[in-house]
Amino acid sequence: MSNVDVVQRTAAALPSPFDSAMAAAAATATATAAGAVTATTATPASAVTMAPTKPTTTTISSSVTSIGTGTASTTTTTATTITTANTPTISPPQIGVIGIKRTRNGDHKEGRNSKSRTRTFTKSMEPPVLSFYGTQPVPLPSRFGSLKKRLVAGHESALEASWARLLAALREEIKYIDKHGSGLIPSIDYTDIDNEAKVAPFGAQLKRHGIGVIKGVVPSADASRWVEETKKYLETKHEYKPPPAQDPTCFDFFWTPAQVRSRAHPHVLQAQRFAMSLWNTNNDDRLATRFPITYADRIRIESVSNGHLTVNGALAATHEDSLIAAAAATSSTQIAQIDNGSLERWEQDGYGRAGLYDAVFKGDWESYDAWDPAGRINATSDLYNGAGACSMMRLFQGILALTVVEPGMIRLLPSPKLSTVYFLLRPFFTAKEGPPPQGASQEEWNAYLDASNWMLEKEQSTIIHGAVPGHAQRVTAAWHPHLQLDKSLVTPPTLQAGDYIIWHPDQAYQFSNTNYRTNSRPQTSSSSGDSKSGLATDMTSMLVYTPAAPLTQTNALFLARQRKAFLRGHPGPDFDSTGTGLGSEAPHTGRLGEKDIREVGGEEGLQAMGLAPWNLSGSGHPSSSRGHGHRHKHASSSASSEKEKKTSADGDADVDMDAPSRSSSRDSRSSSTTNAEAEVVRLANIILFPDRYDFYMPTRASSPAPAASGSASSRDRGEKERERERERDRDNKERENSDRDMDRDKASGRDRESSNNNK
């Protein structure tokens, strides 16, 4: 989950209960990392010089790629100077914040003049992030022009026709979204996820709009306890990586009690299994949706004290403290983010491996199935090792609310198919006439958006709108005008503690720092304030990013790396691209371990973290783990307990999801594990526990033959072929052994004859 695109309101902030050494460190980190920006200039090839007032200076510079017209680009260098007085006073060391220089007493010995020191900090994320607030996208290297040309070669006419159909469909879609708003987001109680009468409409709406809420997944008592435990955990932490100034509520913590416990909780794993079962899988797909695994993502903590957003007890940075935050605060551009890669969606080595979007690029977007996971299993979603880019295949992005979350925190675009097709095709088309000026009439805007005003580029440019290497995909109001983000982004209803909101991995979403200075948010049970006015003065909200990921071979490889990071207390692998463990939680008091995970989630919780193997039955199939044995000691709902007793495996009932090509896995997969799932689990066990499982390389003859979904005869044929292959191997070994025995007998006979002759 990238954290660089948060719509900045008037204030930015985090938790007041975190009054500790961490609070001072956060304030220092924000001021030092951002700098005191007093002026910025967008003059090409120029530098803004800030005159120092004292001899000792620290310069922070960043080279910002400006947005040029066409393919031309210029470079602007913004220099920020932090000035410190040349006095003999010894400043206290800045303890605990990663990336902050500690004061050395040797530099300030009496009678010794301190030397002017200049340190350059590379802000590698700022240039591409700043570009999203411009009016023109950043041109990419020339190979991307060739890539675009290859994608559409031979399909130009079909693509132009499909673009016209898409814009017409999208126009009606935006009207529909604008009319219904939050009503398009379905919800279901956790206790009803086995009630097919309620699952069917929920599943249909989720697949239509890409978003859903599962209510009451975690008991509120558990959620409250986790919040308090996490507060204590963070108050005693010795070092941490400060959040970015433009998004001060998103923290690079990965192993807090709230995160570790929620990921292992049996209700969370059950909810993920249920959600992933709604995808259109078949028996030959090499993934196991009934075995959810953990992806270590960030945590979002937000605190308000007396109407001001605070970061660990200190007031959060304002937009003057960061170039990106300043752009976010001053720009009127709507920006939304899409996870799981950006340029990778067009690249052959990315999602092109399995041709996920081939139908879209060939002008037949209607046949594209957004809920078919087959094209995602072997895709590479992080070709550039970007900071925060996701390397794991996720079927849902999700957030678990541990406190009450009022509307406005997140906005989503409820159109998983049309919006995806649009941002995929947008880079191939250009407008004949540019956008009308600000304040233009609706008729002028309609003329600009009309299909007749757009044409396929004759010579494909190197621009892919909203995509730069190593960053998540963005859609903006300027570059993707047909999405009309001001109308299409909707706000989910209030989330109660324990609610779990999920959305499609291609779905656009936007986080927003609420304007707390208006004191417009209602008081929650966890807040304390003026009881007469009813306005909240102190409150804390906490959300854990909790995506749903199935077990696959590549996900198992990632899980092995993530398990090592957990045991060492290092950040998740996607957030530690250098492998240095920057922001490690290893020295922290109260860090949870394997024992704690077992107490919360039992064997299934350990499996999700790659700490325990998946069990195989006598027939070689992994046993189903849905609703098995261990129950969380605080989840005492009689309804859920009864439900767990009567459920054994995902996919017991039929649901008509009206999918274009496949049925959901609740239809197509029987209660028994398929051969493909068994193979995935076998490989996962070998990858994660090589000392406990023998490696066996199947031959080509043992590969399952393609057949109709759910065909028992196909499974029988595959099993018979594997058995015949094993028999052939045994026969070959027996013949080899027999030949060796005969050779030994012959050799012995010759030796005896030779011995007799010598006598």
mmCIF file of N, CA and C in Angstrom, residues 37 151 165 211 264 267-268 398 481 513 623 756:
data_model
loop_
_atom_site.group_PDB
_atom_site.id
_atom_site.type_symbol
_atom_site.label_atom_id
_atom_site.label_comp_id
_atom_site.label_asym_id
_atom_site.label_seq_id
_atom_site.Cartn_x
_atom_site.Cartn_y
_atom_site.Cartn_z
ATOM 1 N N VAL A 37 10.754 25.157 3.768
ATOM 2 C CA VAL A 37 10.645 25.600 2.385
ATOM 3 C C VAL A 37 10.047 26.995 2.362
ATOM 4 N N LEU A 151 1.795 -3.563 -28.737
ATOM 5 C CA LEU A 151 0.553 -4.012 -28.120
ATOM 6 C C LEU A 151 -0.649 -3.837 -29.037
ATOM 7 N N ARG A 165 -16.964 2.534 -27.949
ATOM 8 C CA ARG A 165 -17.933 1.789 -27.141
ATOM 9 C C ARG A 165 -17.651 1.975 -25.651
ATOM 10 N N ILE A 211 -16.428 -3.659 -4.508
ATOM 11 C CA ILE A 211 -16.232 -3.269 -3.110
ATOM 12 C C ILE A 211 -17.255 -3.988 -2.244
ATOM 13 N N ALA A 264 -3.719 -13.167 12.189
ATOM 14 C CA ALA A 264 -3.838 -14.566 12.580
ATOM 15 C C ALA A 264 -5.226 -14.927 13.096
ATOM 16 N N HIS A 267 -11.348 -15.430 12.501
ATOM 17 C CA HIS A 267 -12.441 -14.766 11.798
ATOM 18 C C HIS A 267 -11.929 -14.014 10.571
ATOM 19 N N VAL A 268 -10.775 -13.384 10.703
ATOM 20 C CA VAL A 268 -10.205 -12.660 9.570
ATOM 21 C C VAL A 268 -9.841 -13.635 8.452
ATOM 22 N N GLY A 398 -7.592 -4.674 1.329
ATOM 23 C CA GLY A 398 -8.574 -4.558 2.391
ATOM 24 C C GLY A 398 -8.063 -3.795 3.585
ATOM 25 N N PRO A 481 -9.770 12.162 -17.813
ATOM 26 C CA PRO A 481 -10.959 13.007 -17.612
ATOM 27 C C PRO A 481 -12.275 12.249 -17.686
ATOM 28 N N ASN A 513 -6.948 12.947 4.559
ATOM 29 C CA ASN A 513 -6.826 13.412 5.930
ATOM 30 C C ASN A 513 -7.984 14.351 6.209
ATOM 31 N N SER A 623 -5.650 -31.209 3.800
ATOM 32 C CA SER A 623 -6.932 -31.207 4.492
ATOM 33 C C SER A 623 -7.484 -29.803 4.541
ATOM 34 N N ASN A 756 40.476 -70.428 -12.708
ATOM 35 C CA ASN A 756 40.658 -71.862 -12.963
ATOM 36 C C ASN A 756 41.720 -72.090 -14.031
#
